[in-house]
Amino acid sequence: MCGIVAYIGHRQAYPVILKGLKRLEYRGYDSAGIALINHSLKLYKKRGKVVNLEESVLGQQVDGSVGIGHTRWATHGEPSDRNAHPHRSSNGKLAMIHNGIIENYALLKQELIKKGYRFQSDTDPEVLLYFIEDIQKKNGSSLEEALRIALKRVVGAYVIVLVDEDNPDTLLAARKGSPLVIGIGKGEHFLASDASPIVEYTREVVYVNDYEIAIIKPDELVLKNLGNERQTPYIQQLDLELAAIEKGGYDHFMLKEIFEQPQTIHDCLRGRLDMANKMITMPGIEKNMELIKNANRILIVACGTSWHAGLEAEYIIEELCRIPVEVEYASEFRYRNPVIHPGDMIIAISQSGETADTIVAIEKAKEQGAIILGVVNVVGSSIARLSHAGAYTHAGPEIGVASTKAFTAQLTVLTMIALMIAKEKGTISGERYLHLLNQLNELPEKVSKVLENVDLIKQVALRYVGASDALFLGRGYNFPIALEGALKLKEISYIHAEGYPAAEMKHGPIALVEETLPVVFVATKDASHEKIVSNIQEIKARKGKVIAVITEGDHIIQGMADDVLPVPETDEIVAPVINTIPLQLLAYYMGVD
Ligand code: M6R
């Protein structure tokens, strides 16, 4: 994911932007660049890490109190100095950074080439920049006007920030489908993809909305829509501590966030799980309870790890609430012509609240009259604002690219929502309801216990670091956790991994099992325990290596598996939260070796 940072004010822009880019490194990138204006416009770009850029700039003049910076994750054009942002206009006066994808760039590029433009990079943003420049030239319009005209023709998602050598006291920015936060200081403004580069300077921020253009001077912020009408900026206070976005002694954010989970789950339950009165309170859900409990169907849209939380929610809601649930990849749903009936309820799940596919999916569902419940981590994010109601996951900033604490918080919130609905509908007995409240209440302590096993999990991980493939298997509530375990391993260690329902193995994939293949079973005690024991036997019969997440004291599986990762005994509905922890650590230690 690209990251953008920009500054205008009374400080030196370069150190502010450089530090901001480092704060955004967690998003992943393959090149970085900065443009500064000090009388003339200067660009510094480098393939690789921000530190490479910093080194390449050593000894050069980097003065100036206005500038833009970017970390690029290549989409159009290989990672290189040439393709790194910022891009410069053909007349050399403008520089632009962009996050997103300009889908109709090829058409625009052809038009511009016919007019004689020669491109310096292979990227889509350079096309947009030349397009803006061309409109400016052709119409004799201001840069702001040219930007507005250009954006009306652009198809795709973007956050862009522009600087103009001839107008150095103004930054222009615009967004559609990608996040942009503006921090308001005294005589200065900070722009970034998220609040982490801003929080140490100011707590007052404005989240720019889709189709808005921001005209930013050191002491003035004007927002306009594409029709040139002024919009009122909604100023919010940042609820984010600097410590939360720093590593705090851990080697990586992922490890820090894995270890934060007892606290984040506690935060997620706090004020909601009321053990004194034996109830769960979540105002956003309560207000819409009539609609939710009478829903003909619940449709869940999400991507990646959040989709796995959605799949888990399908199992839990259908079991406890007896409402049919369908889980859709937002990235597929948005391009289909899905059937949405009146009375359908959409749950959108997202850590960032900014995933473009999920945003478009819920916009599409909203157009068809659906009610949207958002289960979102980032307060004030686009999905939170687009939802009619919902519940925040309160996991705090998730800086690690691999989602960990956000996932367990999503599972916790979704389980609470299911319990609230089930109680209202009368589809759960009083006894089971109370039992599950107790189980939720015990989660932070049980997660702490799993984390105490870190050394054992690390040892097991180190035994399998040489593997080139891995399989993750589970049944029932443990199937989505197997998928999540496989995703974590792929993402962190680059080892090819697949998640499967354990019972599906015999329908083909079992042919892959051989002596060198680690097969990770999520095999805690639940209704399908006997069945999963048989599945383990099938793997052992083919000499596969079995690593099993088991309930403490499960001597049956312990006697069969090559390695076991024990977790405390937990009800099967709540167990996914616990069972995912050893898989996060397994992926982490297989990845860092
Ligand atoms: O912010 P979101 O939850 O909407 O992001 C969706 C996915 O991109 C995300 O969950 C991704 O799969 C994880 N980073 C994987 O660890």
XYZ file of C-alpha atoms and ligand atoms in Angstrom:
609
model
C 0.000 0.000 0.000
C 1.431 3.392 -0.916
C 1.872 6.012 1.778
C 1.742 9.764 1.448
C 2.981 12.570 3.690
C 3.018 16.300 2.998
C 3.756 19.440 4.953
C 3.240 23.185 4.627
C 4.077 25.661 7.385
C 6.974 27.242 9.259
C 9.164 24.171 9.891
C 11.651 22.545 7.572
C 9.478 20.179 5.566
C 12.144 17.551 4.840
C 12.598 16.110 8.383
C 8.829 16.113 8.989
C 8.190 14.255 5.732
C 11.078 11.826 6.159
C 9.938 10.873 9.672
C 6.372 10.557 8.441
C 7.443 8.211 5.630
C 9.233 6.040 8.189
C 6.061 5.878 10.254
C 4.225 4.651 7.152
C 6.808 1.967 6.324
C 4.543 -0.652 7.892
C 2.239 -0.345 4.879
C 4.878 -1.985 2.679
C 6.615 -0.231 -0.244
C 9.448 -0.603 -2.716
C 10.601 2.976 -3.356
C 10.355 6.378 -1.747
C 10.598 10.003 -2.787
C 10.237 13.601 -1.660
C 9.666 16.902 -3.505
C 10.513 20.217 -1.851
C 10.058 23.797 -2.966
C 12.714 26.290 -2.013
C 12.522 28.906 -4.812
C 12.629 26.032 -7.294
C 11.115 22.563 -7.192
C 13.498 19.718 -6.292
C 12.807 15.986 -6.421
C 14.652 13.195 -4.566
C 13.651 9.596 -5.371
C 15.142 6.207 -4.637
C 14.250 2.596 -5.122
C 14.206 0.590 -1.867
C 13.889 1.738 1.712
C 13.322 5.249 3.021
C 16.783 4.981 4.528
C 18.226 4.579 0.995
C 16.511 7.808 0.027
C 17.859 9.481 3.157
C 21.408 8.341 2.355
C 21.161 9.413 -1.283
C 20.116 12.892 -0.185
C 23.025 13.347 2.295
C 25.033 16.486 1.560
C 22.341 17.969 -0.712
C 20.267 21.084 -0.043
C 16.945 19.963 1.422
C 15.600 23.289 2.631
C 12.041 24.411 2.185
C 8.915 24.648 4.265
C 6.595 22.991 1.784
C 6.948 19.483 0.442
C 5.365 16.150 -0.422
C 6.645 12.609 0.184
C 5.629 9.124 -0.885
C 6.333 5.456 -0.363
C 5.375 3.466 -3.456
C 4.114 -0.085 -3.734
C 4.510 -0.826 -7.454
C 1.368 -1.471 -9.493
C 2.055 0.063 -12.943
C 5.760 -0.145 -13.714
C 8.571 -1.938 -11.893
C 10.042 -0.604 -8.626
C 12.751 1.875 -9.721
C 14.014 5.407 -9.102
C 12.273 6.471 -12.304
C 8.870 5.105 -11.308
C 9.086 6.335 -7.725
C 6.880 9.306 -6.784
C 6.754 12.312 -6.773
C 6.373 12.797 -10.515
C 7.171 16.060 -12.218
C 5.019 17.726 -14.891
C 6.486 18.090 -18.363
C 7.056 21.839 -17.830
C 8.904 21.014 -14.605
C 6.730 23.257 -12.435
C 4.423 20.763 -10.709
C 5.077 17.668 -8.623
C 2.504 15.109 -7.584
C 2.179 12.048 -5.332
C -0.622 9.551 -5.698
C -2.048 6.638 -3.772
C -4.537 4.457 -5.662
C -4.992 3.341 -9.258
C -6.071 5.406 -12.265
C -8.012 2.765 -14.178
C -8.427 4.738 -17.440
C -4.790 5.847 -17.552
C -4.052 3.965 -20.800
C -6.685 5.925 -22.730
C -5.578 9.250 -21.256
C -1.956 8.381 -22.014
C -2.734 7.721 -25.684
C -4.485 11.088 -25.956
C -1.521 12.844 -24.362
C 1.044 11.043 -26.521
C -0.867 12.207 -29.607
C -0.503 15.748 -28.300
C 3.250 15.277 -28.088
C 3.787 14.499 -24.412
C 6.742 12.204 -23.653
C 6.540 10.224 -20.424
C 9.435 9.695 -18.046
C 7.954 6.752 -16.127
C 5.635 3.786 -16.654
C 3.192 4.892 -13.971
C -0.462 5.892 -14.011
C -0.046 8.990 -11.777
C 2.358 10.595 -14.211
C -0.426 10.336 -16.796
C -2.844 12.087 -14.438
C -0.301 14.814 -13.733
C 0.300 15.495 -17.437
C -3.451 15.432 -17.987
C -3.921 18.136 -15.333
C -1.059 20.139 -16.829
C -2.584 19.830 -20.286
C -5.972 21.130 -19.093
C -4.228 24.016 -17.340
C -2.376 24.885 -20.545
C -5.331 24.421 -22.883
C -7.916 26.318 -20.794
C -5.582 28.823 -19.198
C -7.179 27.727 -15.924
C -5.753 27.748 -12.422
C -4.244 24.527 -11.124
C -7.241 24.071 -8.820
C -9.683 24.393 -11.713
C -7.614 22.060 -13.898
C -7.532 19.494 -11.097
C -11.302 19.651 -10.726
C -11.843 19.164 -14.467
C -9.348 16.292 -14.581
C -10.890 14.462 -11.646
C -14.277 14.438 -13.333
C -12.730 12.302 -16.109
C -10.652 10.042 -13.918
C -11.844 6.501 -13.258
C -10.313 4.782 -10.242
C -9.218 5.484 -6.709
C -6.884 8.198 -5.618
C -5.413 10.428 -3.039
C -3.247 12.997 -4.735
C -1.222 15.888 -3.431
C 0.225 18.544 -5.748
C 2.816 21.275 -5.262
C 3.394 24.108 -7.702
C 6.703 25.947 -7.980
C 4.846 29.107 -9.059
C 2.514 28.964 -6.076
C 4.647 27.657 -3.215
C 2.342 28.672 -0.370
C -0.408 26.250 -1.418
C -0.782 22.469 -1.453
C -3.656 20.939 -3.378
C -5.026 17.542 -2.414
C -7.965 15.390 -3.451
C -9.351 12.005 -2.538
C -11.621 9.289 -3.802
C -11.525 5.814 -2.321
C -8.179 6.148 -0.507
C -7.693 7.758 2.891
C -6.344 11.262 3.510
C -5.969 12.892 6.925
C -5.061 16.558 7.394
C -3.558 17.603 10.723
C -4.178 21.209 11.713
C -1.354 22.978 13.551
C -0.671 26.625 14.332
C 0.304 28.142 11.012
C 1.011 24.707 9.559
C -0.741 21.670 8.079
C 0.287 18.019 7.881
C -1.161 15.567 5.356
C -0.872 11.797 5.513
C -2.460 8.495 4.563
C -3.205 7.864 8.233
C -2.751 9.678 11.503
C 0.554 8.049 12.513
C 2.845 10.684 10.889
C 0.679 13.485 12.329
C 0.004 12.556 15.941
C 3.211 13.972 17.391
C 2.476 17.446 16.001
C -1.254 17.942 16.506
C -4.405 16.151 17.661
C -6.797 18.179 15.506
C -7.483 16.405 12.250
C -9.866 16.462 9.319
C -10.599 13.296 7.325
C -11.126 14.414 3.737
C -14.207 12.874 2.099
C -14.451 11.315 -1.335
C -14.754 13.825 -4.187
C -13.375 16.659 -2.078
C -10.479 18.927 -3.023
C -8.439 20.495 -0.223
C -6.682 23.821 -0.794
C -4.126 24.060 1.985
C -2.040 27.076 2.982
C 0.005 27.319 6.185
C -2.847 29.003 8.062
C -5.899 28.077 5.984
C -7.681 24.902 4.986
C -10.475 25.115 2.412
C -12.453 22.062 1.302
C -14.519 22.104 -1.887
C -16.479 19.505 -3.775
C -15.937 18.826 -7.462
C -18.710 21.348 -8.189
C -16.488 24.071 -6.621
C -18.806 24.495 -3.606
C -17.173 25.035 -0.222
C -17.596 22.238 2.309
C -17.326 22.617 6.070
C -14.310 20.721 7.414
C -15.302 18.432 10.273
C -12.485 18.748 12.811
C -11.979 15.707 15.051
C -9.673 15.077 17.990
C -7.208 12.225 17.478
C -7.534 9.498 20.058
C -4.096 7.997 19.483
C -1.032 7.828 21.713
C 2.429 8.045 20.197
C 3.476 4.951 22.166
C 0.787 2.975 20.372
C 2.525 3.496 17.032
C 6.043 2.741 18.247
C 7.587 -0.715 18.712
C 8.048 -0.442 22.473
C 11.060 -2.779 22.670
C 9.700 -5.488 20.350
C 11.646 -6.419 17.223
C 8.615 -6.017 14.996
C 5.174 -4.446 15.205
C 3.629 -7.834 14.477
C 5.141 -9.344 17.622
C 4.173 -6.325 19.708
C 0.609 -6.543 18.450
C 0.391 -10.294 19.075
C 1.420 -9.651 22.682
C -1.049 -6.790 23.058
C -3.997 -9.134 22.556
C -4.908 -9.776 26.199
C -5.241 -5.996 26.538
C -6.978 -5.359 23.203
C -9.541 -8.099 23.841
C -10.076 -6.656 27.299
C -10.578 -3.192 25.731
C -12.980 -4.667 23.233
C -15.079 -6.249 26.007
C -14.863 -3.278 28.369
C -18.107 -1.374 28.819
C -19.927 -3.986 26.740
C -19.731 -7.265 28.594
C -21.576 -6.493 31.806
C -20.961 -9.495 34.067
C -22.782 -7.900 37.032
C -26.038 -7.681 35.080
C -25.304 -10.683 32.855
C -25.746 -8.795 29.612
C -23.978 -7.282 26.623
C -24.531 -3.673 25.667
C -23.577 -2.161 22.331
C -25.686 0.914 21.531
C -25.096 0.747 17.768
C -26.478 -2.795 17.691
C -29.283 -2.217 20.196
C -30.669 0.737 18.211
C -30.986 -1.459 15.144
C -31.972 -4.668 16.909
C -35.469 -4.798 15.391
C -33.998 -4.648 11.886
C -31.217 -7.093 12.670
C -33.229 -9.743 14.427
C -35.887 -9.678 11.728
C -33.356 -9.749 8.886
C -34.162 -12.405 6.303
C -30.494 -12.808 5.684
C -27.205 -11.323 6.800
C -24.600 -10.652 4.142
C -21.040 -10.131 5.325
C -18.569 -8.283 3.087
C -14.846 -8.050 3.845
C -11.388 -8.867 2.485
C -8.460 -10.998 3.666
C -8.223 -11.578 7.382
C -11.420 -9.607 7.938
C -13.134 -12.023 5.546
C -11.950 -14.897 7.763
C -13.557 -13.149 10.745
C -16.710 -12.912 8.609
C -16.626 -16.640 7.839
C -16.318 -17.377 11.552
C -19.264 -15.048 12.173
C -21.321 -16.999 9.638
C -20.836 -20.202 11.637
C -21.562 -18.489 14.967
C -24.575 -16.415 13.880
C -26.241 -19.309 12.067
C -25.724 -21.556 15.090
C -26.837 -19.091 17.748
C -29.336 -16.865 15.932
C -30.752 -19.122 13.211
C -30.449 -16.348 10.595
C -28.974 -17.366 7.217
C -25.605 -15.717 6.626
C -23.569 -15.378 3.436
C -19.968 -14.189 3.412
C -18.704 -12.392 0.335
C -15.259 -11.251 -0.701
C -15.875 -7.520 -1.126
C -13.487 -7.620 -4.090
C -15.862 -10.021 -5.912
C -19.140 -8.651 -4.609
C -18.437 -5.156 -5.960
C -18.066 -6.423 -9.524
C -21.060 -8.797 -9.464
C -24.738 -8.085 -9.712
C -25.647 -9.473 -6.303
C -29.221 -10.094 -5.208
C -30.108 -7.911 -2.239
C -33.636 -8.113 -0.887
C -35.406 -5.653 1.373
C -34.803 -6.989 4.859
C -31.215 -8.035 4.141
C -28.630 -6.733 6.552
C -25.021 -6.117 5.505
C -22.146 -6.430 7.977
C -18.934 -4.824 6.680
C -15.783 -5.900 8.510
C -12.535 -3.958 8.192
C -9.554 -3.156 10.366
C -8.521 -0.011 8.508
C -11.994 1.040 7.455
C -10.350 2.146 4.214
C -10.188 -0.988 2.058
C -11.355 0.227 -1.349
C -13.112 -3.035 -2.304
C -15.101 -3.091 0.930
C -16.013 0.575 0.565
C -17.334 0.075 -2.960
C -19.172 -3.113 -1.935
C -21.088 -1.328 0.798
C -21.801 1.664 -1.412
C -23.298 -0.762 -3.901
C -25.395 -2.455 -1.218
C -26.524 0.914 0.144
C -27.715 1.961 -3.314
C -30.004 -1.072 -3.210
C -31.433 -0.052 0.142
C -29.421 -2.321 2.441
C -28.680 -1.327 6.032
C -24.952 -1.444 6.794
C -23.467 -2.440 10.140
C -19.758 -1.685 10.297
C -17.357 -3.709 12.421
C -14.349 -1.444 12.080
C -11.181 -0.722 14.017
C -10.142 2.747 12.882
C -12.422 5.340 14.399
C -13.770 7.865 11.910
C -12.546 5.857 8.907
C -14.472 5.763 5.631
C -16.292 2.479 6.329
C -17.243 3.647 9.815
C -18.688 6.792 8.300
C -20.467 4.977 5.487
C -22.162 2.525 7.882
C -25.603 3.210 9.336
C -24.524 1.736 12.653
C -21.995 -0.677 14.041
C -19.400 -1.444 16.656
C -15.767 -0.467 16.837
C -13.277 -3.210 17.671
C -11.080 -0.969 19.870
C -7.872 -2.874 19.084
C -5.812 0.331 18.783
C -3.587 1.143 15.808
C -2.520 -1.974 13.935
C 0.791 -1.055 12.350
C 1.985 -4.567 11.397
C 0.905 -5.429 7.871
C -0.198 -8.853 9.078
C -3.458 -8.418 10.910
C -3.368 -10.036 14.368
C -4.967 -8.119 17.225
C -7.558 -6.616 14.882
C -8.654 -10.152 13.936
C -9.153 -11.365 17.503
C -11.007 -8.133 18.305
C -13.237 -8.683 15.263
C -14.020 -12.227 16.428
C -14.802 -10.931 19.914
C -17.152 -8.188 18.680
C -18.901 -10.495 16.217
C -19.444 -13.123 18.923
C -20.952 -10.467 21.184
C -23.236 -9.273 18.374
C -24.369 -12.873 17.767
C -25.113 -13.341 21.466
C -27.128 -10.117 21.605
C -29.210 -11.151 18.604
C -29.691 -14.697 19.912
C -30.905 -13.409 23.261
C -33.358 -10.999 21.604
C -34.649 -13.696 19.266
C -34.842 -16.288 21.987
C -32.721 -18.728 20.008
C -30.326 -19.394 22.880
C -31.078 -20.882 26.286
C -30.417 -18.736 29.358
C -27.883 -21.258 30.574
C -25.884 -21.311 27.338
C -25.998 -17.524 27.123
C -24.525 -17.158 30.608
C -21.918 -19.813 29.921
C -20.771 -17.942 26.806
C -20.656 -14.615 28.663
C -18.316 -16.278 31.173
C -16.228 -17.701 28.363
C -15.885 -14.253 26.782
C -14.932 -12.795 30.134
C -12.124 -15.343 30.502
C -10.657 -14.625 27.069
C -7.943 -12.082 28.033
C -6.567 -14.392 30.718
C -6.588 -17.427 28.436
C -4.870 -15.500 25.643
C -2.169 -14.502 28.169
C -1.696 -18.187 28.993
C -1.189 -19.060 25.326
C 1.370 -16.268 25.024
C 3.304 -17.768 27.947
C 4.036 -20.686 25.580
C 5.954 -18.442 23.208
C 9.251 -20.320 23.653
C 7.673 -23.662 22.825
C 5.913 -22.205 19.767
C 9.173 -20.625 18.627
C 11.027 -23.948 18.941
C 8.369 -25.686 16.876
C 8.457 -22.911 14.266
C 12.230 -23.190 13.915
C 11.907 -26.921 13.175
C 9.862 -26.158 10.043
C 11.491 -23.012 8.631
C 12.970 -24.986 5.721
C 9.549 -26.110 4.475
C 8.512 -24.898 1.063
C 4.806 -25.623 1.542
C 2.384 -26.116 4.421
C -1.218 -27.152 4.863
C -3.560 -25.815 7.536
C -6.618 -27.903 8.367
C -9.592 -27.434 10.636
C -13.263 -28.358 10.922
C -16.277 -26.305 11.949
C -15.338 -23.228 13.948
C -11.671 -24.092 13.472
C -11.852 -24.056 9.673
C -11.718 -20.230 9.324
C -8.806 -20.281 11.778
C -6.968 -22.750 9.532
C -7.481 -20.333 6.619
C -6.197 -17.469 8.731
C -3.149 -19.496 9.866
C -2.276 -20.225 6.226
C -2.678 -16.563 5.233
C -0.406 -15.434 8.072
C 2.286 -17.930 7.094
C 2.226 -16.947 3.405
C 2.240 -13.261 4.190
C 5.050 -13.319 6.730
C 7.340 -16.177 5.714
C 6.623 -16.364 1.953
C 6.135 -20.116 2.421
C 3.359 -21.400 0.216
C 0.478 -22.396 2.496
C -3.100 -23.484 1.952
C -5.995 -23.680 4.365
C -8.596 -26.406 3.898
C -11.564 -27.899 5.703
C -9.969 -31.063 7.129
C -12.721 -33.258 5.691
C -12.073 -31.966 2.166
C -8.565 -33.419 2.159
C -9.730 -36.750 0.889
C -11.265 -35.073 -2.171
C -7.920 -34.403 -3.803
C -5.373 -32.444 -1.789
C -4.324 -35.504 0.234
C -2.264 -36.476 -2.814
C 0.169 -33.707 -1.821
C 1.005 -35.193 1.564
C 4.534 -36.520 1.910
C 7.259 -36.728 4.519
C 8.456 -33.146 4.174
C 5.031 -31.486 4.274
C 4.078 -29.847 7.578
C 0.332 -30.131 8.155
C -0.982 -27.810 10.844
C -4.216 -29.027 12.435
C -6.432 -26.723 14.485
C -7.769 -29.589 16.551
C -9.056 -28.332 19.895
C -11.825 -30.286 21.618
C -15.194 -29.601 20.041
C -18.073 -31.480 18.428
C -15.849 -32.706 15.583
C -12.916 -33.851 17.697
C -13.221 -37.548 16.839
C -13.412 -36.707 13.149
C -10.312 -34.580 13.237
C -8.433 -37.365 15.016
C -9.228 -39.540 11.972
C -7.993 -36.790 9.640
C -4.702 -36.668 11.562
C -4.397 -40.427 11.144
C -4.845 -40.024 7.386
C -1.948 -37.573 7.269
C 0.255 -39.743 9.483
C -0.487 -42.760 7.260
C 1.106 -40.757 4.416
C 4.059 -39.781 6.626
C 3.160 -36.064 6.707
C 4.464 -34.034 9.662
C 1.637 -33.028 11.988
C 1.698 -29.885 14.112
C -1.510 -29.660 16.132
C -3.124 -26.884 18.138
C -4.750 -28.943 20.875
C -6.663 -28.486 24.084
C -4.340 -28.817 27.085
C -4.293 -32.437 28.246
C -5.456 -33.928 24.931
C -3.274 -37.038 25.141
C -4.898 -38.654 22.123
C -3.653 -36.104 19.616
C -0.462 -35.558 21.596
C 0.337 -39.219 21.022
C -0.135 -38.909 17.255
C 1.253 -35.490 16.339
C 4.892 -34.607 15.737
C 4.466 -31.343 17.615
C 1.642 -29.919 19.670
C 0.740 -26.362 20.621
C -1.566 -26.601 23.665
C -4.189 -23.960 24.504
C -6.583 -23.722 27.485
C -9.940 -25.510 27.253
C -12.618 -23.147 25.880
C -16.144 -23.409 24.490
C -16.009 -24.062 20.743
C -17.817 -20.777 19.931
C -15.148 -18.685 21.665
C -12.180 -20.983 20.978
C -11.275 -19.391 17.585
C -9.955 -16.326 19.425
C -7.590 -18.515 21.453
C -6.661 -20.943 18.693
C -5.464 -18.279 16.326
C -2.748 -17.026 18.739
C -0.286 -19.959 18.342
C -0.711 -19.735 14.555
C 0.197 -16.036 14.595
C 3.358 -16.829 16.571
C 4.165 -19.822 14.359
C 3.985 -17.604 11.251
C 6.007 -14.880 12.919
C 8.881 -17.156 13.988
C 8.907 -19.058 10.693
C 9.067 -15.655 8.989
C 11.773 -13.926 11.013
C 14.285 -16.760 10.999
O -8.301 -3.156 6.721
P -9.068 -4.367 6.254
O -9.415 -5.273 7.377
O -10.265 -4.010 5.425
O -8.051 -5.111 5.311
C -8.426 -6.273 4.622
C -7.238 -7.090 4.244
O -6.420 -6.384 3.342
C -6.395 -7.470 5.447
O -7.176 -8.139 6.392
C -5.218 -8.370 5.055
O -5.672 -9.579 4.533
C -4.352 -8.599 6.275
N -3.430 -7.521 6.434
C -3.651 -9.912 6.259
O -2.890 -10.092 7.411
